[in-house]
Amino acid sequence: MQSKNDTMRLDRLISRVTGLSRSQVQRVLKRGQVTLDGQLTKQGATQVGRDQEVMLDGEPLGFPGPRYLMLHKPLGFVCARKDGEHATV
């Protein structure tokens, strides 16, 4: 059985993998450019699992991996939304 982290909405997956905006993804879906496990799909809200095949214009899209973000915090700054004494990042 798949956990919640092993699925995501089809439109979100396409957006994350291709860099297209959600509205661009909706247009791609409506034009019939996306297949899910070999079947044409136009529903962006469809939940997609890691073991399913998503193709955009005949090109396979992989399931996105984790994202790692880095933040440079200069000396003297604090990690907070507000601080009365120090500069924040």
PDB file of C-alpha atoms in Angstrom:
ATOM      1  CA  MET A   1       0.000   0.000   0.000  1.00  0.00           C
ATOM      2  CA  GLN A   2       1.287   3.462  -0.886  1.00  0.00           C
ATOM      3  CA  SER A   3       1.781   6.128   1.743  1.00  0.00           C
ATOM      4  CA  LYS A   4       0.657   9.707   1.202  1.00  0.00           C
ATOM      5  CA  ASN A   5       4.247  10.686   0.325  1.00  0.00           C
ATOM      6  CA  ASP A   6       4.285   8.180  -2.529  1.00  0.00           C
ATOM      7  CA  THR A   7       1.526   9.958  -4.463  1.00  0.00           C
ATOM      8  CA  MET A   8       0.911  13.450  -5.754  1.00  0.00           C
ATOM      9  CA  ARG A   9      -1.532  15.239  -8.022  1.00  0.00           C
ATOM     10  CA  LEU A  10      -0.771  14.825 -11.713  1.00  0.00           C
ATOM     11  CA  ASP A  11      -0.760  18.569 -12.387  1.00  0.00           C
ATOM     12  CA  ARG A  12       1.662  19.196  -9.537  1.00  0.00           C
ATOM     13  CA  LEU A  13       3.978  16.411 -10.718  1.00  0.00           C
ATOM     14  CA  ILE A  14       4.105  17.801 -14.264  1.00  0.00           C
ATOM     15  CA  SER A  15       4.711  21.314 -12.960  1.00  0.00           C
ATOM     16  CA  ARG A  16       7.556  20.255 -10.658  1.00  0.00           C
ATOM     17  CA  VAL A  17       9.279  18.079 -13.262  1.00  0.00           C
ATOM     18  CA  THR A  18       8.949  20.431 -16.253  1.00  0.00           C
ATOM     19  CA  GLY A  19       8.934  23.870 -14.629  1.00  0.00           C
ATOM     20  CA  LEU A  20       5.626  24.713 -16.302  1.00  0.00           C
ATOM     21  CA  SER A  21       3.162  26.822 -14.336  1.00  0.00           C
ATOM     22  CA  ARG A  22      -0.050  25.169 -13.146  1.00  0.00           C
ATOM     23  CA  SER A  23      -2.062  27.102 -15.765  1.00  0.00           C
ATOM     24  CA  GLN A  24       0.328  25.922 -18.501  1.00  0.00           C
ATOM     25  CA  VAL A  25      -0.054  22.360 -17.230  1.00  0.00           C
ATOM     26  CA  GLN A  26      -3.854  22.672 -17.406  1.00  0.00           C
ATOM     27  CA  ARG A  27      -3.593  23.729 -21.062  1.00  0.00           C
ATOM     28  CA  VAL A  28      -1.289  20.779 -21.815  1.00  0.00           C
ATOM     29  CA  LEU A  29      -3.773  18.412 -20.161  1.00  0.00           C
ATOM     30  CA  LYS A  30      -6.743  19.863 -22.055  1.00  0.00           C
ATOM     31  CA  ARG A  31      -4.893  19.481 -25.375  1.00  0.00           C
ATOM     32  CA  GLY A  32      -4.497  15.762 -24.680  1.00  0.00           C
ATOM     33  CA  GLN A  33      -0.704  15.764 -24.455  1.00  0.00           C
ATOM     34  CA  VAL A  34      -0.513  13.672 -21.263  1.00  0.00           C
ATOM     35  CA  THR A  35      -0.910   9.935 -20.787  1.00  0.00           C
ATOM     36  CA  LEU A  36      -0.993   8.025 -17.528  1.00  0.00           C
ATOM     37  CA  ASP A  37      -0.141   4.331 -17.823  1.00  0.00           C
ATOM     38  CA  GLY A  38      -0.790   4.530 -21.571  1.00  0.00           C
ATOM     39  CA  GLN A  39      -4.223   6.151 -21.246  1.00  0.00           C
ATOM     40  CA  LEU A  40      -4.967   9.730 -22.238  1.00  0.00           C
ATOM     41  CA  THR A  41      -5.871  11.795 -19.192  1.00  0.00           C
ATOM     42  CA  LYS A  42      -7.100  15.365 -18.822  1.00  0.00           C
ATOM     43  CA  GLN A  43      -7.687  15.356 -15.050  1.00  0.00           C
ATOM     44  CA  GLY A  44      -4.989  17.266 -13.190  1.00  0.00           C
ATOM     45  CA  ALA A  45      -6.374  16.228  -9.809  1.00  0.00           C
ATOM     46  CA  THR A  46      -5.664  12.538 -10.508  1.00  0.00           C
ATOM     47  CA  GLN A  47      -3.394  11.041  -7.852  1.00  0.00           C
ATOM     48  CA  VAL A  48      -0.236   9.533  -9.363  1.00  0.00           C
ATOM     49  CA  GLY A  49       2.045   7.008  -7.679  1.00  0.00           C
ATOM     50  CA  ARG A  50       5.749   6.396  -8.152  1.00  0.00           C
ATOM     51  CA  ASP A  51       5.068   3.140  -9.982  1.00  0.00           C
ATOM     52  CA  GLN A  52       2.870   4.769 -12.641  1.00  0.00           C
ATOM     53  CA  GLU A  53       4.096   5.953 -16.034  1.00  0.00           C
ATOM     54  CA  VAL A  54       3.409   9.590 -16.900  1.00  0.00           C
ATOM     55  CA  MET A  55       4.237  10.787 -20.395  1.00  0.00           C
ATOM     56  CA  LEU A  56       4.107  14.307 -21.833  1.00  0.00           C
ATOM     57  CA  ASP A  57       4.189  14.432 -25.636  1.00  0.00           C
ATOM     58  CA  GLY A  58       5.526  10.881 -25.673  1.00  0.00           C
ATOM     59  CA  GLU A  59       8.404  11.662 -23.274  1.00  0.00           C
ATOM     60  CA  PRO A  60       8.424   9.936 -19.877  1.00  0.00           C
ATOM     61  CA  LEU A  61       8.381  12.105 -16.758  1.00  0.00           C
ATOM     62  CA  GLY A  62      10.040  10.753 -13.634  1.00  0.00           C
ATOM     63  CA  PHE A  63       8.651  11.191 -10.161  1.00  0.00           C
ATOM     64  CA  PRO A  64      10.425  14.162  -8.536  1.00  0.00           C
ATOM     65  CA  GLY A  65      12.869  13.433  -5.754  1.00  0.00           C
ATOM     66  CA  PRO A  66      13.398  15.429  -2.594  1.00  0.00           C
ATOM     67  CA  ARG A  67      14.267  19.116  -2.764  1.00  0.00           C
ATOM     68  CA  TYR A  68      17.104  20.506  -0.707  1.00  0.00           C
ATOM     69  CA  LEU A  69      17.249  24.214   0.026  1.00  0.00           C
ATOM     70  CA  MET A  70      20.234  26.077   1.375  1.00  0.00           C
ATOM     71  CA  LEU A  71      20.209  29.419   3.101  1.00  0.00           C
ATOM     72  CA  HIS A  72      23.176  31.674   3.712  1.00  0.00           C
ATOM     73  CA  LYS A  73      22.839  33.164   7.182  1.00  0.00           C
ATOM     74  CA  PRO A  74      25.484  35.832   7.733  1.00  0.00           C
ATOM     75  CA  LEU A  75      27.082  36.295  11.139  1.00  0.00           C
ATOM     76  CA  GLY A  76      24.879  38.424  13.362  1.00  0.00           C
ATOM     77  CA  PHE A  77      21.614  37.426  11.691  1.00  0.00           C
ATOM     78  CA  VAL A  78      19.034  35.168  13.321  1.00  0.00           C
ATOM     79  CA  CYS A  79      16.603  32.710  11.734  1.00  0.00           C
ATOM     80  CA  ALA A  80      13.291  34.238  12.742  1.00  0.00           C
ATOM     81  CA  ARG A  81      10.411  36.153  11.254  1.00  0.00           C
ATOM     82  CA  LYS A  82      10.864  39.092  13.650  1.00  0.00           C
ATOM     83  CA  ASP A  83      13.461  39.963  16.222  1.00  0.00           C
ATOM     84  CA  GLY A  84      13.698  43.277  18.044  1.00  0.00           C
ATOM     85  CA  GLU A  85      17.459  43.063  18.567  1.00  0.00           C
ATOM     86  CA  HIS A  86      18.945  41.333  15.524  1.00  0.00           C
ATOM     87  CA  ALA A  87      18.626  41.369  11.752  1.00  0.00           C
ATOM     88  CA  THR A  88      16.675  38.381  10.408  1.00  0.00           C
ATOM     89  CA  VAL A  89      16.942  36.194   7.338  1.00  0.00           C
TER      90      VAL A  89
END
